[in-house]
Coordinates of C-alpha atoms and ligand atoms in Angstrom, one line a residue:
X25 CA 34.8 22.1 44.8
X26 CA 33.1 20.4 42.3
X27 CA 31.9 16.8 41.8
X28 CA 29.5 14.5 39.6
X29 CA 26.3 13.0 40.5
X30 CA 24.8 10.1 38.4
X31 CA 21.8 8.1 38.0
X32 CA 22.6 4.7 36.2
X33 CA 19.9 3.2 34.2
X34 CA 19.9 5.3 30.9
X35 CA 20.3 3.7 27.7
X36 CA 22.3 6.3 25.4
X37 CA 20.7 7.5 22.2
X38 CA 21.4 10.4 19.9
X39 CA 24.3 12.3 18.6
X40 CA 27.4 14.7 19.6
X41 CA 30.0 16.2 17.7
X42 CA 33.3 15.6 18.9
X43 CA 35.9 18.4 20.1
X44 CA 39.0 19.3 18.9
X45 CA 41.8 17.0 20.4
X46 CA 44.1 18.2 23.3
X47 CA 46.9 16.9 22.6
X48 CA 47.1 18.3 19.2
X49 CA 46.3 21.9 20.5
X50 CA 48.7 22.1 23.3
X51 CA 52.0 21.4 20.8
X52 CA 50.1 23.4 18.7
X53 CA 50.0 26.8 21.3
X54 CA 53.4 25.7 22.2
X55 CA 54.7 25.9 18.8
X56 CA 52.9 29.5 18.1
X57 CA 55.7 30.8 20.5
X58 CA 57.8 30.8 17.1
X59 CA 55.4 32.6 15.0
X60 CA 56.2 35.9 14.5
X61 CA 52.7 36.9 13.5
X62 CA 48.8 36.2 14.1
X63 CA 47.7 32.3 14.5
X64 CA 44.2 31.9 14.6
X65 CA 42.7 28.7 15.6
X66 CA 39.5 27.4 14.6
X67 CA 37.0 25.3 17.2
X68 CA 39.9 25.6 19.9
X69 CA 38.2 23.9 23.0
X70 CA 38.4 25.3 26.0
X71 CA 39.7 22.4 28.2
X72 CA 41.1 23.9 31.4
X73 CA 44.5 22.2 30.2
X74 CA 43.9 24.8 27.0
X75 CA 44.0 27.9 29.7
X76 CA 47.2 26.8 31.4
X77 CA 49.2 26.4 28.2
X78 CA 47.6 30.0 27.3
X79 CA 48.5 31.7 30.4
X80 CA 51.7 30.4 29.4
X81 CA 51.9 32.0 25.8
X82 CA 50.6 35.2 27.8
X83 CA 53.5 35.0 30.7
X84 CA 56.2 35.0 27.5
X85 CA 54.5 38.2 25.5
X86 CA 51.9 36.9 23.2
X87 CA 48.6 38.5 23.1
X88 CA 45.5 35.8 23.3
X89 CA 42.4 36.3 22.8
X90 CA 39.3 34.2 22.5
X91 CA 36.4 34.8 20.2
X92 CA 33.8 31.8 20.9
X93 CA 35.7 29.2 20.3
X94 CA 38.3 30.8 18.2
X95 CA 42.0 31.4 19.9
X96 CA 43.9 34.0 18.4
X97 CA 47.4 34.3 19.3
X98 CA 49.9 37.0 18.3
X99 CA 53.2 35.6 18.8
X100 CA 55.0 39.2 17.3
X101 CA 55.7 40.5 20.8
X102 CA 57.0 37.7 22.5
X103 CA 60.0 38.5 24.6
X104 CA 59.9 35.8 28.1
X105 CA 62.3 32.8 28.0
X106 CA 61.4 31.4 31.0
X107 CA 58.7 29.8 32.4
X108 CA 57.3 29.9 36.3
X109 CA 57.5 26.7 38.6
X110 CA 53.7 27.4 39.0
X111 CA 52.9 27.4 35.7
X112 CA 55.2 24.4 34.7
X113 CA 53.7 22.3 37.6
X114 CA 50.4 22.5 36.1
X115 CA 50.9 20.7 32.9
X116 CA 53.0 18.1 31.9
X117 CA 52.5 19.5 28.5
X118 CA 54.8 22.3 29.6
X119 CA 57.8 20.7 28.7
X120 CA 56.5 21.7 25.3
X121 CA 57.8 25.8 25.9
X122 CA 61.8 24.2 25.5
X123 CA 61.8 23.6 22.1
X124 CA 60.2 26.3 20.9
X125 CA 61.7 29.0 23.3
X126 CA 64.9 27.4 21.9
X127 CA 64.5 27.9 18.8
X128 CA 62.9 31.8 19.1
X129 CA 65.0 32.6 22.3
X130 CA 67.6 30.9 21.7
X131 CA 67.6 30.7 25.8
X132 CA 65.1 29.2 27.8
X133 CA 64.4 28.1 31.6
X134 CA 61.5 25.7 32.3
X135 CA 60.8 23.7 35.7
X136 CA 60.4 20.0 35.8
X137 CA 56.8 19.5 34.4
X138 CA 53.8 18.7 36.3
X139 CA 50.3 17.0 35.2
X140 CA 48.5 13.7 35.8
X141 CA 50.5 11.2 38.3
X142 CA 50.6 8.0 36.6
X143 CA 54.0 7.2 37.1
X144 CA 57.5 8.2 36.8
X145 CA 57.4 10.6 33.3
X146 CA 60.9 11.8 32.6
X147 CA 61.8 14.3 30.4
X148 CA 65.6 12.4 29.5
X149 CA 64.9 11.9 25.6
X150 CA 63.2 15.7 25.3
X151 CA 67.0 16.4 27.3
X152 CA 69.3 14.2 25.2
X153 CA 67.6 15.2 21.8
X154 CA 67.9 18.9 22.5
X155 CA 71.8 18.3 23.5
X156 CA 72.5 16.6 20.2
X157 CA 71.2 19.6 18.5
X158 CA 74.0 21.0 19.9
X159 CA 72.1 22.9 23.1
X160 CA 73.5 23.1 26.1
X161 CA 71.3 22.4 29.1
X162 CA 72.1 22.4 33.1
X163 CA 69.6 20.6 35.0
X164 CA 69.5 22.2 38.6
X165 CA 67.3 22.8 41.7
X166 CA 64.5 21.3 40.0
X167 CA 64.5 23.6 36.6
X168 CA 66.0 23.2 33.1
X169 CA 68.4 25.8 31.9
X170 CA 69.2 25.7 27.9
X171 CA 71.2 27.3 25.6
X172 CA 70.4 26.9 21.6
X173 CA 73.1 29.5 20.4
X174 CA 74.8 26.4 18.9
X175 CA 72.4 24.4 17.8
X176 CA 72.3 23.1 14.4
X177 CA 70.5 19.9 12.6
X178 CA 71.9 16.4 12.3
X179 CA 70.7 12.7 13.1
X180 CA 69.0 12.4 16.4
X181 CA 67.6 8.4 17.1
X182 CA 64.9 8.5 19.9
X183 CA 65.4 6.0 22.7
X184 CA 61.6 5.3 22.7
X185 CA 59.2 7.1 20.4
X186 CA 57.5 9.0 23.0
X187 CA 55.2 11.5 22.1
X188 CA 56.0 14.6 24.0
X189 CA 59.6 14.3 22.8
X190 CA 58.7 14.1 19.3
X191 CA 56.7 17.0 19.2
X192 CA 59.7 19.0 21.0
X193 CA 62.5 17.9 19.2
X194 CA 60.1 18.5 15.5
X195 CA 59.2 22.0 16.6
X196 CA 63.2 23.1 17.8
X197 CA 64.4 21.7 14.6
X198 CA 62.3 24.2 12.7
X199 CA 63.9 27.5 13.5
X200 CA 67.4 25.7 13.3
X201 CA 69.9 25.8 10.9
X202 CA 70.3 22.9 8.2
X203 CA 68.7 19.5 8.0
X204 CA 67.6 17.4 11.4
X205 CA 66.2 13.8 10.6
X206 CA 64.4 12.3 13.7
X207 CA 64.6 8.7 14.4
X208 CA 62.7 6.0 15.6
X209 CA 59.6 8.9 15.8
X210 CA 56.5 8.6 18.0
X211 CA 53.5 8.1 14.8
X212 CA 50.5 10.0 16.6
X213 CA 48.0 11.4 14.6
X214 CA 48.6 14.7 16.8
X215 CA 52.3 14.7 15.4
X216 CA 50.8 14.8 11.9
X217 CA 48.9 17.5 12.8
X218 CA 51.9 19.1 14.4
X219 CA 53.2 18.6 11.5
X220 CA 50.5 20.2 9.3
X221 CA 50.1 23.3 11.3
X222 CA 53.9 24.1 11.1
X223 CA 54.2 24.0 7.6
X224 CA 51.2 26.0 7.5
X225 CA 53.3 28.7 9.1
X226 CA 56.1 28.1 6.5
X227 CA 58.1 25.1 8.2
X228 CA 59.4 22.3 6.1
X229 CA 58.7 19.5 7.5
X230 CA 58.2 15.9 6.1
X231 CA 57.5 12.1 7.4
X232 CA 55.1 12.6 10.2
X233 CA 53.2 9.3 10.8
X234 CA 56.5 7.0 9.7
X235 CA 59.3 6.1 11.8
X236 CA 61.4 8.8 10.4
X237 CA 60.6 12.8 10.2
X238 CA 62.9 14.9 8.3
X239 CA 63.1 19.1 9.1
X240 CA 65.0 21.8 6.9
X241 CA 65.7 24.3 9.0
X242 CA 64.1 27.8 7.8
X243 CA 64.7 31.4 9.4
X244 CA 61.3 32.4 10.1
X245 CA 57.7 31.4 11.0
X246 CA 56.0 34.2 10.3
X247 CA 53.2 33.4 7.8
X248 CA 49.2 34.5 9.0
X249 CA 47.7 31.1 9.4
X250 CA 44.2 30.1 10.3
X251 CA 43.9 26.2 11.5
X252 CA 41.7 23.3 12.7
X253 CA 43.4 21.0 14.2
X254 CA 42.1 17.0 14.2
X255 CA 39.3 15.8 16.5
X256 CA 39.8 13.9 19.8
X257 CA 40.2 10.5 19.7
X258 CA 40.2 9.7 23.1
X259 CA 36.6 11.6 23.6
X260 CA 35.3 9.7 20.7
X261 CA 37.1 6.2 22.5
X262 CA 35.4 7.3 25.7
X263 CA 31.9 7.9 24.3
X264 CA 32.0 4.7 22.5
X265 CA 32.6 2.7 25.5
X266 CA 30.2 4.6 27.1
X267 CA 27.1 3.4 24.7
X268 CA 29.0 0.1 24.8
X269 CA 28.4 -0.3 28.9
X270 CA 25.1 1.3 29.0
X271 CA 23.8 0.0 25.4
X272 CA 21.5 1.9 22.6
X273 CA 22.7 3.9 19.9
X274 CA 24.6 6.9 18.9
X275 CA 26.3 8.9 16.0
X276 CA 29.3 10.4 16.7
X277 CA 30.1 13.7 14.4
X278 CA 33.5 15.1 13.6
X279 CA 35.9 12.1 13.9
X280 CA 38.4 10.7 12.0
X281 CA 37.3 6.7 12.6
X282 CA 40.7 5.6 11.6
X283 CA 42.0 7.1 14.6
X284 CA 40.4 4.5 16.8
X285 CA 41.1 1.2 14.4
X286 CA 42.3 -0.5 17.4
X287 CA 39.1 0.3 19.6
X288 CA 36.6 -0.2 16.8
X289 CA 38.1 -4.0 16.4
X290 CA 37.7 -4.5 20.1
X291 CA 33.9 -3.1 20.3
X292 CA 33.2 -4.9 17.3
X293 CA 34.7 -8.6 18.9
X294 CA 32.7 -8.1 21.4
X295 CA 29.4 -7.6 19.5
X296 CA 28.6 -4.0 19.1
X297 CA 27.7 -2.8 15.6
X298 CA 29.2 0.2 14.3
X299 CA 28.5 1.9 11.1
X300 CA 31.4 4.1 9.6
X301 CA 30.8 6.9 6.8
X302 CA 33.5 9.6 6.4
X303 CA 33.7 11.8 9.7
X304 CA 30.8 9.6 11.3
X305 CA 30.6 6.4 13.5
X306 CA 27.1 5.2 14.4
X307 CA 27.5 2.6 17.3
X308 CA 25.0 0.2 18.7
X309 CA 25.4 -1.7 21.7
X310 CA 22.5 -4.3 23.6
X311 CA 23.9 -3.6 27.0
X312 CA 25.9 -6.4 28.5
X313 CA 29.2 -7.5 25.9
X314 CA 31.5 -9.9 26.1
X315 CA 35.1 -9.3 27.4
X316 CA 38.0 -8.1 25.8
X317 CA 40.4 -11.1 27.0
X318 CA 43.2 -9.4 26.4
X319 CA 44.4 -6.0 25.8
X320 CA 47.3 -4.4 25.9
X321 CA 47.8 -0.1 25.6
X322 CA 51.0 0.4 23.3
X323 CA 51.7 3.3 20.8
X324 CA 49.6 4.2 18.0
X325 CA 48.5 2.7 16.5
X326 CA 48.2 0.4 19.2
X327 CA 45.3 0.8 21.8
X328 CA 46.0 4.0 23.2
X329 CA 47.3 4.1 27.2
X330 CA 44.7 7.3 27.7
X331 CA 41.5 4.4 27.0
X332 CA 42.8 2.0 29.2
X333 CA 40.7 3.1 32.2
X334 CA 37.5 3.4 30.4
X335 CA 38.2 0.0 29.0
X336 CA 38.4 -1.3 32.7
X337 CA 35.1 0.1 33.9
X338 CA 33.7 -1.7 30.6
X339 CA 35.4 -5.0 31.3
X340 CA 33.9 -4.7 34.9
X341 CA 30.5 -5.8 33.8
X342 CA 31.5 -7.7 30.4
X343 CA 30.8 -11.5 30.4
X344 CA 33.8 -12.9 30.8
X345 CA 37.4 -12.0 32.0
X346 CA 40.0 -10.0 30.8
X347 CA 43.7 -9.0 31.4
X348 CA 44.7 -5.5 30.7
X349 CA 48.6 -5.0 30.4
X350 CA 49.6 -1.1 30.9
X351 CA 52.8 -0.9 29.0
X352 CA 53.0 2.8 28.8
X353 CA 53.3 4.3 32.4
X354 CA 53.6 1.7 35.2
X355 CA 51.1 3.3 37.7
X356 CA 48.3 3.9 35.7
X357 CA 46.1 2.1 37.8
X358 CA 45.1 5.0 40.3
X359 CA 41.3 4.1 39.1
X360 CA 41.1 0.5 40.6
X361 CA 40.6 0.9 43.8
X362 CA 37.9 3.2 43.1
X363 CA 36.6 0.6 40.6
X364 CA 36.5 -1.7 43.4
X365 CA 35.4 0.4 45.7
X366 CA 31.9 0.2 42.8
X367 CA 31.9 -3.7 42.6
X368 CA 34.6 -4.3 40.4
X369 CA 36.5 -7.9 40.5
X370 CA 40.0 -6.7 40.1
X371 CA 43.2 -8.0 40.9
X372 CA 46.8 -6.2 39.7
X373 CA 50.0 -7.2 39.8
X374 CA 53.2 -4.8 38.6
X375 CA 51.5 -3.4 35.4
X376 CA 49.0 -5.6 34.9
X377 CA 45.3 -6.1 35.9
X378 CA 42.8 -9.3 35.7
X379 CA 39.0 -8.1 35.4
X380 CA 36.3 -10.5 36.1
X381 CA 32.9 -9.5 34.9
X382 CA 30.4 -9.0 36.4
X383 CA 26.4 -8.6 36.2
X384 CA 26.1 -5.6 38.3
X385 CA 28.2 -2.6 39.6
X386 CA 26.5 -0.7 42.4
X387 CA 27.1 3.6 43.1
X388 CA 29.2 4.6 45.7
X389 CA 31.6 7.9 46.0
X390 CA 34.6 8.0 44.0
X391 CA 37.6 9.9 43.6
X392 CA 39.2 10.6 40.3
X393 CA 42.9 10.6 40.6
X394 CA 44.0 11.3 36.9
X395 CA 42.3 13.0 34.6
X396 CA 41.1 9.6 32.0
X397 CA 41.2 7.3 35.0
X398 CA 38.3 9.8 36.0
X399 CA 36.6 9.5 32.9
X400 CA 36.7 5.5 33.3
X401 CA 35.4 6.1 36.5
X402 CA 31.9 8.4 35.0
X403 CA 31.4 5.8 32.5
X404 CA 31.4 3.2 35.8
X405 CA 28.8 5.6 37.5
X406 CA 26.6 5.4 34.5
X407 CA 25.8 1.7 35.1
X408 CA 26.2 1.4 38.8
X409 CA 23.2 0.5 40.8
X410 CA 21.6 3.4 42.0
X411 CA 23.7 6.5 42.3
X412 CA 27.6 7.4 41.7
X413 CA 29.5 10.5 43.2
X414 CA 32.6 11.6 41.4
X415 CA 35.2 13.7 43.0
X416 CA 37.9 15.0 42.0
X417 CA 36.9 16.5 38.9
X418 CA 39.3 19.1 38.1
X419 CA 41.1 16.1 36.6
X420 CA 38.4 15.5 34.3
X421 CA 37.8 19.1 33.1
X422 CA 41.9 19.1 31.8
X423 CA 40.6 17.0 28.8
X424 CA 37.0 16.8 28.5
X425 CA 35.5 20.1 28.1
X426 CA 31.8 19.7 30.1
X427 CA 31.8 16.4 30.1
X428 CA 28.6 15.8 32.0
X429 CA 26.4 18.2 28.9
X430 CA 28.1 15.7 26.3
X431 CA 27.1 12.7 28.0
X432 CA 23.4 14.3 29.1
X433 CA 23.0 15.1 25.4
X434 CA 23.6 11.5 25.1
X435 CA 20.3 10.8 27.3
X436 CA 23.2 9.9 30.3
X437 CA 21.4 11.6 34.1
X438 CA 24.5 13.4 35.2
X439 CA 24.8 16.8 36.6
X440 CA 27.4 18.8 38.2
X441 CA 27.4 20.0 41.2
X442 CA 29.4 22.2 43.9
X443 CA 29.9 20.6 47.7
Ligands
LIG17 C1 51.5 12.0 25.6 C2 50.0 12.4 25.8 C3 49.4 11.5 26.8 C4 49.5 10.0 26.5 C5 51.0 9.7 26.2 C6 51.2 8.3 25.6 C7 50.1 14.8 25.3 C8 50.0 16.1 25.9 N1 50.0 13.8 26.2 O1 52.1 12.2 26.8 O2 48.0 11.8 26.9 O3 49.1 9.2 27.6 O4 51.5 10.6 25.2 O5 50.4 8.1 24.5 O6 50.2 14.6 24.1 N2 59.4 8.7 28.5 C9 60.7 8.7 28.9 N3 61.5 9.8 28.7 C10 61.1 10.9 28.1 C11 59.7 10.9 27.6 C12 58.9 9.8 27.8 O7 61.2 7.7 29.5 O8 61.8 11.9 28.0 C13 58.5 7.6 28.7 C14 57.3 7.9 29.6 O9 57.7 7.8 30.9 C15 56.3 6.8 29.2 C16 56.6 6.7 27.7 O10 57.9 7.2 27.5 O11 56.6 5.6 29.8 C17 55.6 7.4 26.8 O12 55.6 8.8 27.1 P1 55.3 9.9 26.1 O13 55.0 9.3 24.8 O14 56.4 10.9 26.1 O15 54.0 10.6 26.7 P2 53.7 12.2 26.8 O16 54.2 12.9 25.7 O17 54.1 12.6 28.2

């Protein structure tokens, strides 16, 4: 097992360049299960939740292979259409196969996905989007059993414009016949890139980022593509509140600064400086801010749900008080106790939490329980009195890849170590 150690005390100085987001590559693997031909993938970061969705792609008949950080992946040989309970259990993301397996398969059996527990994450508008494509789909003993023979485009209207669903419903509509429009959409900038990559590969898609996307069906993916996807907004979120908690200065390479609007108007309220050029944000913090007073994590471009924990361990020693609403997933709060456990004044009741700020944290042992509410939990362990322990950190290592070298780069004392 694995853990962090930190030393608080470090201002943060210098500059990183930001990986390639997540939770654009893993629709984007998913979606290379309908290519009939080579994808290659540029600056594909190894997050451990980037093996899973590989071993995955494997499982099914494509060929991976990794050259640095390139991912190619030949699709031509894929012949699986199910996936393993193991292998679904292991990443919410998953869900992600149905679509796609759909649409190449035109069968497909997936388990009830796994991933971070934050809360009750059901999969009925992935289900009842599918189904008015004309699949049919048993639910039993815990797996997911489709048919797509009959499947053809029409107007689907989303219940809630959830992410994952989205992303599903855009990539099953490719391969099928005639014209699906998708209604009251999720507007990610990862379903823009979805977007992007698939008609890359010869897809016709239009609309991502409104409320609306539009696909013509076509009869083939099977074009040779090469693609970067975006950069991680989240990471970039994280390391600003980082150098927001501890204070100094640092230049973040490699984002896209309109991705983290929301954030940036936050940090700037509460009297950091940041400089924006292009892909760059230089950020300046003096140490102690004042509070947030009140956020609330909604969809983009609303403050994203996968900040709210590193925004807690920042409102933990902001002057002030703040409330933090969680209107995303209702138990996303696995981190305060462990907050708590540091110093933090927190009180919660149903999906909200009240923060009162204050001078000093002090290190204890933690245990990350999800895999951002882990990250909020380093960035707590940078300021802490003394020294922090973090456990748990598989649940980091889905979605930041060596976290501890980033933040070390940043002049952060933080090293991994085995126990
Ligand atoms: C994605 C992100 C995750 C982020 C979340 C919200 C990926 C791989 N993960 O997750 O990091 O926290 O968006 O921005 O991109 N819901 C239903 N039924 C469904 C689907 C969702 O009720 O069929 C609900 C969920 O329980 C949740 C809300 O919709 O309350 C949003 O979920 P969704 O947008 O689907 O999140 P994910 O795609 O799982």
């Amino acid at each position: 097992m694995q853990r962090f150690y930190i030393k608080s005390g470090n201002s943060l100085k210098g500059a990183l360049t930001v990986d390639t987001a997540k939770n654009a590559l893993l629709p984007i693997l998913a979606a290379s299960i309908m290519v009939e031909g080579e994808v290659t993938i540029l600056k594909a970061t190894r997050y451990s939740d980037i093996d899973a969705m590989c071993d995955i792609l494997s499982y099914l008949g494509a060929v991976i292979k990794w050259q640095e950080d390139t991912l190619i992946i030949d699709g031509s040989g894929i012949n699986g259409s199910d996936i393993t309970l193991s292998q679904s259990s292991k990443l919410r993301a998953s869900i992600f196969a149905l679509g796609p397996l759909l649409a190449r398969q035109k069968i497909a059996k997936v388990a009830y996905p796994g991933g971070c527990d934050i809360g009750v994450r059901p999969i009925d508008i992935h289900i009842s989007g599918l189904k008015a494509m004309g699949a049919h789909i048993i639910e039993k003993n815990g797996f997911i059993y489709a048919n797509g023979k009959n499947m053809k485009g029409g107007d689907i209207a989303l219940s809630f414009p959830s992410v994952g669903a989205t992303e599903n419903l855009m990539m099953a509509a490719v391969l099928t016949k005639g014209k699906t429009r998708l209604f009251n959409v999720a507007k990610e900038p990862e379903i823009v890139d979805l977007q992007a990559f698939l008609n890359s590969c010869g897809a016709k898609i239009s609309g991502a980022g409104s409320d609306c996307i539009t696909i013509e069906g076509v009869k083939r993916l099977n074009k040779k593509v090469t693609y970067q996807a975006i950069s991680d907004r989240i990471i970039t979120g994280t390391h600003l509140l980082a150098c927001a908690m501890c204070g100094g200065k640092i230049t973040l390479n490699n984002v896209n600064p309109s991705h983290n609007d929301a954030l940036i108007s936050y940090l700037r309220k509460s009297a950091c400086q940041l400089d924006i050029k292009n892909d760059k944000i230089t950020m300046k913090s003096q140490g102690r801010l004042k509070s947030f007073g009140e956020v609330e994590t909604a969809t983009y471009p609303g403050v994203p749900t996968d900040l709210q924990a590193q925004i807690m361990a920042l409102q933990c020693i902001s002057e002030g008080s703040c409330m933090i609403v969680e209107n995303l997933f209702e138990s996303r709060f696995k981190h305060v106790p462990e907050l708590i456990k540091l110093g933090g004044d927190i009180r919660c009741k149903n999906n909200i939490c009240f923060i009162s700020g204050k001078e000093k944290l002090y290190g204890a042992t933690v245990l990350a329980k999800d895999l951002r509410g882990g990250a909020g939990l380093v960035l707590a362990g940078l300021v802490a009195d003394g020294y922090t322990t973090v456990e748990g950190i598989g649940y980091i290592d889905r979605g930041y890849y060596k976290l501890e070298n980033q933040l070390r780069l940043l002049g952060a004392d933080i090293t991994r170590e085995e126990f």
